[in-house]
Short mmCIF file of C-alpha atoms in Angstrom, two decimals:
data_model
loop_
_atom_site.label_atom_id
_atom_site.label_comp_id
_atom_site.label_asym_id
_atom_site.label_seq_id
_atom_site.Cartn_x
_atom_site.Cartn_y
_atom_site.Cartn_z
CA UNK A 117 2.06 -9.10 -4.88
CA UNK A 118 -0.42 -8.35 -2.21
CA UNK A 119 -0.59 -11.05 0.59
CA UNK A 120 -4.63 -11.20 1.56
CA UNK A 121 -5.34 -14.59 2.38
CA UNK A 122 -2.87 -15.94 5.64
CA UNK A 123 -4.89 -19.33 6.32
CA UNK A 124 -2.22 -21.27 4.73
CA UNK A 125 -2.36 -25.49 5.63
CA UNK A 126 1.46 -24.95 6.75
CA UNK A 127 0.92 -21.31 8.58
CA UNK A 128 4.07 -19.35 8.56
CA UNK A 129 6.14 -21.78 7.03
CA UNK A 130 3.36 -21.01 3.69
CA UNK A 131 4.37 -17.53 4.45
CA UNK A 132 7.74 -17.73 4.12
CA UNK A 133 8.06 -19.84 0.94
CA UNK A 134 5.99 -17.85 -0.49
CA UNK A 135 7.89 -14.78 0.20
CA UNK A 136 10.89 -16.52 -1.05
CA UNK A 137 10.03 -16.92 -4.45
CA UNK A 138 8.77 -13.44 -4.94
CA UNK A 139 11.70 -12.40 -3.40
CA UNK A 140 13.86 -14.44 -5.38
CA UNK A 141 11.71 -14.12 -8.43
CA UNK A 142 12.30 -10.24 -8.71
CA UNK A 143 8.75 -9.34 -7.76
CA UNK A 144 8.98 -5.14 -7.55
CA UNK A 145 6.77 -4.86 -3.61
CA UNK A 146 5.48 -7.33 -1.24
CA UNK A 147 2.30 -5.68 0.23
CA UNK A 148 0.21 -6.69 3.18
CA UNK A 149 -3.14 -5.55 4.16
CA UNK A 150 -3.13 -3.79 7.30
CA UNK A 151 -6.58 -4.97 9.02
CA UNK A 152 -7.17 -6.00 12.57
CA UNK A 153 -9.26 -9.22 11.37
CA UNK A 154 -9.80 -10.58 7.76
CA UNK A 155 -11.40 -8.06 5.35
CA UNK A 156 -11.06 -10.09 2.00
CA UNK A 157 -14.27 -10.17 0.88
CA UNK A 158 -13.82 -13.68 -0.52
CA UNK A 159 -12.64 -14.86 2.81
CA UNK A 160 -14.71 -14.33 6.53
CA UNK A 161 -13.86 -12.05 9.52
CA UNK A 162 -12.50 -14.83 11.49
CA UNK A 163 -10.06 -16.45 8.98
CA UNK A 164 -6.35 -15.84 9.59
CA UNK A 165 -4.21 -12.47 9.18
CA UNK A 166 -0.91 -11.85 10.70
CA UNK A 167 -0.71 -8.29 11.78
CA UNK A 168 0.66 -5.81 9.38
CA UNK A 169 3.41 -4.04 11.30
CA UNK A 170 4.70 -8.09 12.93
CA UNK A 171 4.28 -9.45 9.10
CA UNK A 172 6.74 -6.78 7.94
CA UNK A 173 9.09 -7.37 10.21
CA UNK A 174 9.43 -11.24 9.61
CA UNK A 175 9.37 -10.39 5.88
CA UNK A 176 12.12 -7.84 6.09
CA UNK A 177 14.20 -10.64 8.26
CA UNK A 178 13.57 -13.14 5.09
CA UNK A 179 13.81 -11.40 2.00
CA UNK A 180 16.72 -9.51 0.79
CA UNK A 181 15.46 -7.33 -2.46
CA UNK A 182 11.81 -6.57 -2.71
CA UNK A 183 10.45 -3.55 -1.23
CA UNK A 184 7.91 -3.92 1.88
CA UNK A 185 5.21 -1.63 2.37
CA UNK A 186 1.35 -1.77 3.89
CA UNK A 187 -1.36 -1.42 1.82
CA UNK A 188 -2.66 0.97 3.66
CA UNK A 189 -2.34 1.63 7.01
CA UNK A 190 -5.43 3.36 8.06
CA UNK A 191 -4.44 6.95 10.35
CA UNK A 192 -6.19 5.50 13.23
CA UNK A 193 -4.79 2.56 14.08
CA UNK A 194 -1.24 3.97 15.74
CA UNK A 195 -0.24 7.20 17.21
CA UNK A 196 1.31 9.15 14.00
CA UNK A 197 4.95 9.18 15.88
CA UNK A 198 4.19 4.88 16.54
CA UNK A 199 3.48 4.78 12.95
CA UNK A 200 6.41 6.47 11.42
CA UNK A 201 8.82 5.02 13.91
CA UNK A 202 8.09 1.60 12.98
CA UNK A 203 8.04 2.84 9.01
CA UNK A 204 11.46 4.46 9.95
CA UNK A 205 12.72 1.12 11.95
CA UNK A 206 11.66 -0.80 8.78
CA UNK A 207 13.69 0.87 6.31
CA UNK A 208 16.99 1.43 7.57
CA UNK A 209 16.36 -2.37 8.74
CA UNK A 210 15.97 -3.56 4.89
CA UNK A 211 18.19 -1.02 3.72
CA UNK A 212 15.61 1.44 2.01
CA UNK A 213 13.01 -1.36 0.99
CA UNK A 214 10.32 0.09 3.11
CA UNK A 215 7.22 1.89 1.24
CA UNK A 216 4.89 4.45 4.02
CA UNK A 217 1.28 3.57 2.93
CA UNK A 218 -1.59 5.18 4.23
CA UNK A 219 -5.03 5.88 4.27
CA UNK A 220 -7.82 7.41 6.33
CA UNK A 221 -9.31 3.74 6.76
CA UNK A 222 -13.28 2.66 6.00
CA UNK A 223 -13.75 0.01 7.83
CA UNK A 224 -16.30 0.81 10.43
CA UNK A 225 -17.04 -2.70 11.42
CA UNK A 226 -13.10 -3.52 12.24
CA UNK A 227 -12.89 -0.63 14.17
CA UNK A 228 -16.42 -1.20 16.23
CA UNK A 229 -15.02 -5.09 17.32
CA UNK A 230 -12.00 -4.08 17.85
CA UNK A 231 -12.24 -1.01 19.97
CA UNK A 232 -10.66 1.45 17.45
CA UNK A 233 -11.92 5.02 17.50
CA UNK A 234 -12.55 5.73 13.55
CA UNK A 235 -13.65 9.23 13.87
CA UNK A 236 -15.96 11.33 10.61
CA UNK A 237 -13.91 11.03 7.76
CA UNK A 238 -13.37 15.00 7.54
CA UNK A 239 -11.05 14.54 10.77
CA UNK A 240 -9.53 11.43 9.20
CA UNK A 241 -8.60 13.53 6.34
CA UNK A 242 -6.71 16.30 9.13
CA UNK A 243 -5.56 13.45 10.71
CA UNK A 244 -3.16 12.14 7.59
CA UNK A 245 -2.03 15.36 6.66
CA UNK A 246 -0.71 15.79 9.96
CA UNK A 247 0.51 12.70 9.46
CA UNK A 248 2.36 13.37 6.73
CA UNK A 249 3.74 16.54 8.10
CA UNK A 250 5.34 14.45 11.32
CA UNK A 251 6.72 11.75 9.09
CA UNK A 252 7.85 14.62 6.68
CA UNK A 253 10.34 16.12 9.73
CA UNK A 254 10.82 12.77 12.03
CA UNK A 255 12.60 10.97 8.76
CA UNK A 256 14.98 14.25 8.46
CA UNK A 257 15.87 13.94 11.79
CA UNK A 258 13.51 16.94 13.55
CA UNK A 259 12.74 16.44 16.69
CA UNK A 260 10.91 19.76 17.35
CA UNK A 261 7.63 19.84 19.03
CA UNK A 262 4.49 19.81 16.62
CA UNK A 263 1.06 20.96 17.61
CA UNK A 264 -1.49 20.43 14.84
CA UNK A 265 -5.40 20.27 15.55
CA UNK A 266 -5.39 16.60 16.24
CA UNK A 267 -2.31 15.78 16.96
CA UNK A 268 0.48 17.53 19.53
CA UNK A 269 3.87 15.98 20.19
CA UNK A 270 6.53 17.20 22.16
CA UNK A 271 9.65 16.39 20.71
CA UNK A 272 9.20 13.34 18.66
CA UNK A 273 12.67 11.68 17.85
CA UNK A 274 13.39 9.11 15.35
CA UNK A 275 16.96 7.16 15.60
CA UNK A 276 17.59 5.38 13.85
CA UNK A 277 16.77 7.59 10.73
CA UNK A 278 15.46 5.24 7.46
CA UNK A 279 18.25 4.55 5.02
CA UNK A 280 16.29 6.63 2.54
CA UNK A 281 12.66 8.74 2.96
CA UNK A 282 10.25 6.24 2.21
CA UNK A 283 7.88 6.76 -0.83
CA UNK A 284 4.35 7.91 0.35
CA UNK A 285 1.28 6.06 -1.52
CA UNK A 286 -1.74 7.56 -0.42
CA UNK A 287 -4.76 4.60 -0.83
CA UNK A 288 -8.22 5.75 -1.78
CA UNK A 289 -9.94 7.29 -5.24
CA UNK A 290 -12.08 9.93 -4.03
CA UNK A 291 -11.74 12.89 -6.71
CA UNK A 292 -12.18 15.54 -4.68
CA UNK A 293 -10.13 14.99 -1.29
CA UNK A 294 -7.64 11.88 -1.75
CA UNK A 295 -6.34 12.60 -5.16
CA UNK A 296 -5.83 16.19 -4.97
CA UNK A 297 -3.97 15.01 -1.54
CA UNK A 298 -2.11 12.30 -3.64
CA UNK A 299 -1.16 15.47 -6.23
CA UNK A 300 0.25 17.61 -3.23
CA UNK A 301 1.64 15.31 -1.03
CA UNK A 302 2.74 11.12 -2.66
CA UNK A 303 4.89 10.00 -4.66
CA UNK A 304 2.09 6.96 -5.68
CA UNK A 305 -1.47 6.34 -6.08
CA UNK A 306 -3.48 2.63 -6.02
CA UNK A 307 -6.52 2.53 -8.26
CA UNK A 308 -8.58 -0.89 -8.47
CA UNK A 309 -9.08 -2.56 -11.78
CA UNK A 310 -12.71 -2.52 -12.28
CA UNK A 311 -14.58 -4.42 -14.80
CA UNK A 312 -14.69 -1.69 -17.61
CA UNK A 313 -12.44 -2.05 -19.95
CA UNK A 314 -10.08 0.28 -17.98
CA UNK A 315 -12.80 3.69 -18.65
CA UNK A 316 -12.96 4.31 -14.25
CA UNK A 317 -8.82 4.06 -14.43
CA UNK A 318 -8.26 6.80 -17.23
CA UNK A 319 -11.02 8.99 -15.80
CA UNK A 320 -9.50 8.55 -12.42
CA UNK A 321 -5.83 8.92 -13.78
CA UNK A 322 -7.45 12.26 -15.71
CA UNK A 323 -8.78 13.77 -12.12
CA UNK A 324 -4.96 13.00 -10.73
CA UNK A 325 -3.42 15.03 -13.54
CA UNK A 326 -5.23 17.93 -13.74
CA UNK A 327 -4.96 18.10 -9.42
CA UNK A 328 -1.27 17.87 -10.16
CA UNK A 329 -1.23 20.82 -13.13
CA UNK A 330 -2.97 22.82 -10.53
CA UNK A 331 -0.63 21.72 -7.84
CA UNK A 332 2.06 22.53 -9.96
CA UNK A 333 3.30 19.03 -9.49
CA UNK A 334 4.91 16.76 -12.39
CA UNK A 335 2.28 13.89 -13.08
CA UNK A 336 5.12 12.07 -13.78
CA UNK A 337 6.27 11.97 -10.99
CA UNK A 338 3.47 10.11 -8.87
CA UNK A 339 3.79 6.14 -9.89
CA UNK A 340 0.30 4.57 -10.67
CA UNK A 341 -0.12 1.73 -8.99
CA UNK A 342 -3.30 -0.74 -9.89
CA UNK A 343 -5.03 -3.67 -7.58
CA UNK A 344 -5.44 -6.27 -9.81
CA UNK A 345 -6.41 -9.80 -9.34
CA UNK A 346 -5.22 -13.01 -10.58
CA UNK A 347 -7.89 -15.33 -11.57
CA UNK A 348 -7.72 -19.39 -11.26
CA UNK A 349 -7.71 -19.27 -15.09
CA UNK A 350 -4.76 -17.04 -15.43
CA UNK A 351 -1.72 -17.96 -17.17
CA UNK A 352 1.47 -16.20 -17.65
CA UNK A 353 0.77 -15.50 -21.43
CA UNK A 354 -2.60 -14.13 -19.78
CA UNK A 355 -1.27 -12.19 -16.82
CA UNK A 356 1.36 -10.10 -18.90
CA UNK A 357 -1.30 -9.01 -21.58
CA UNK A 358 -3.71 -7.38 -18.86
CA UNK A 359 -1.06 -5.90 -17.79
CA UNK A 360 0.41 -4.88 -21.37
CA UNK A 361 -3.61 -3.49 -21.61
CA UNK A 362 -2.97 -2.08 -18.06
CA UNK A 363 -0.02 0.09 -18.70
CA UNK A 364 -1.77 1.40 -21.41
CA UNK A 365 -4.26 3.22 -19.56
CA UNK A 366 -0.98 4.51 -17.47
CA UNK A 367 -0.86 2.35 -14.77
CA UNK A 368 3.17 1.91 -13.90
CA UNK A 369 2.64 -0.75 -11.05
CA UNK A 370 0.72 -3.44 -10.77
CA UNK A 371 -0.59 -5.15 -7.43
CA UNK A 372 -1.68 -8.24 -7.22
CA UNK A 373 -4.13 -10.29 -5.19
CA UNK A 374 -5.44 -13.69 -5.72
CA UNK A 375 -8.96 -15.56 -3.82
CA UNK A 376 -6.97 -17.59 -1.20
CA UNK A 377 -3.89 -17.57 -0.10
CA UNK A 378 -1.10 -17.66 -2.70
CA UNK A 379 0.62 -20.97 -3.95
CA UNK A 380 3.86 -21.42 -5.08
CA UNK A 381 2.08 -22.10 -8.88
CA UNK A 382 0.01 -19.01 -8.94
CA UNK A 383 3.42 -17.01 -7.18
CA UNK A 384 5.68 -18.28 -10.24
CA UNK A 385 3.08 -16.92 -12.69
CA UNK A 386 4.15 -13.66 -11.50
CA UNK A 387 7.61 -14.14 -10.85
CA UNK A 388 7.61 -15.87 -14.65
CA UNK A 389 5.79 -12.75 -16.30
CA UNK A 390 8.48 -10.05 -15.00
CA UNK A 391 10.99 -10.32 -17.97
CA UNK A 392 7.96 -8.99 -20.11
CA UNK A 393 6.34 -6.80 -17.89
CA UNK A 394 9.07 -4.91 -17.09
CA UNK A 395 10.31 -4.34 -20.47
CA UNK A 396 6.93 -2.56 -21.61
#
């Protein structure tokens, strides 16, 4: 379940029963958008939308099994040692619920209004790599000083350490930069469920293998993770055959978004569709 939408009648209390019943309800992830004002297309700039890093927080204090992760945090929005800290701080909170997703963000708009310096995307690109390599030695514990071409840290310390290394899904479907980076350096991808009968998935899925055969990296290994959407017509029956149709084309996870913010009705179509689902 991805929570879009925030502009529920009830605010936070919305929030939180929602979260209950996926919690409760043995949704796998609950994944928030991490935006600086609304980007849901069918929603408007100035709707409602808790911050992603705050949201996390709350839902870590009020759930007590599904994993927690961003969907994704774009590399300009924190300092790379801010970022993995509060990844870090979030997992050995929830016990090793917390998932590190990232991106090299799109939205130039966002980043205009709100005073965010996006950069080309050819230094966004350095930027998460270098990323990656300071969350790959602040979550073992190294503290030695890093100098890469964008970023230089001195001695960047992380205590406490997360419970377990959080799984890296890199967001994005560009063939020739983001999935050869998802082959070298995630352990998950998110593809978007286009109207196509799935053909854009399987070519995409194709381009991720063959980066990982010349990677030498087991495909297997990366979970496939799909943005889906749940329509008004949707009904449990419904729901669990796209995704039956879904995990055909080799899609292992899928995430869900709804228009508007999520009810407890459309939340318990989910939660009611995961004895099936997770038995394919």
């Amino acid at each position: 379940m991805t929570v879009t939408d925030h502009a529920w009648a009830d605010g936070v209390d919305g929030l939180r029963r929602i979260a209950a019943i996926a919690d409760e309800g043995g949704l796998d992830t609950i994944w928030v958008p991490d935006h600086l004002f609304q980007a849901d297309p069918t929603s408007h700039p100035q709707a409602e939308l808790f911050e992603a890093v705050s949201m996390l927080g709350f839902l870590a204090a009020i759930t007590s099994r599904a994993r927690l992760g961003m969907l994704v945090s774009p590399v300009p929005f924190r300092p790379p040692a801010v970022q993995v800290k509060a990844i870090a701080t979030l997992d050995a909170l929830t016990r090793g619920r917390a998932w590190f997703g990232v991106g090299i963000g799109w939205e130039g708009d966002e980043a205009r209004a709100m005073g965010v310096p996006l950069g080309p995307t050819k230094a966004r690109f350095e930027q998460l790599e270098e990323l990656l390599d300071i969350a790959d030695r602040m979550f073992t514990g190294d503290s030695s000083p890093y100098v890469g071409q964008h970023f230089q840290l001195e001695g960047p310390i992380c205590s406490p350490r997360p419970a377990s290394r959080p799984p890296v899904l890199i967001g994005g479907t560009g063939e020739q930069k983001t999935l050869r980076m998802v082959a070298r350096r995630a352990d998950a991808c998110n593809l978007f469920d286009l109207p196509d009968g799935g053909t854009t998935v399987r070519h995409k899925l194709d381009v991720l293998r063959k980066h990982c055969e010349d990677s030498g990296r087991p495909y297997d290994e990366i979970e496939k993770t799909l943005s889906t959407r749940l329509t008004p017509d949707d009904t449990v029956g419904s729901f669990v055959e796209r995704c039956r149709e879904q995990a055909s084309w080799g899609i292992d996870h899928a995430v869900v978004i709804r228009t508007g913010p999520w009810t407890p009705e459309s939340a318990r179509i989910l939660t009611a569709a995961v004895p099936e689902v997770t038995a394919f």
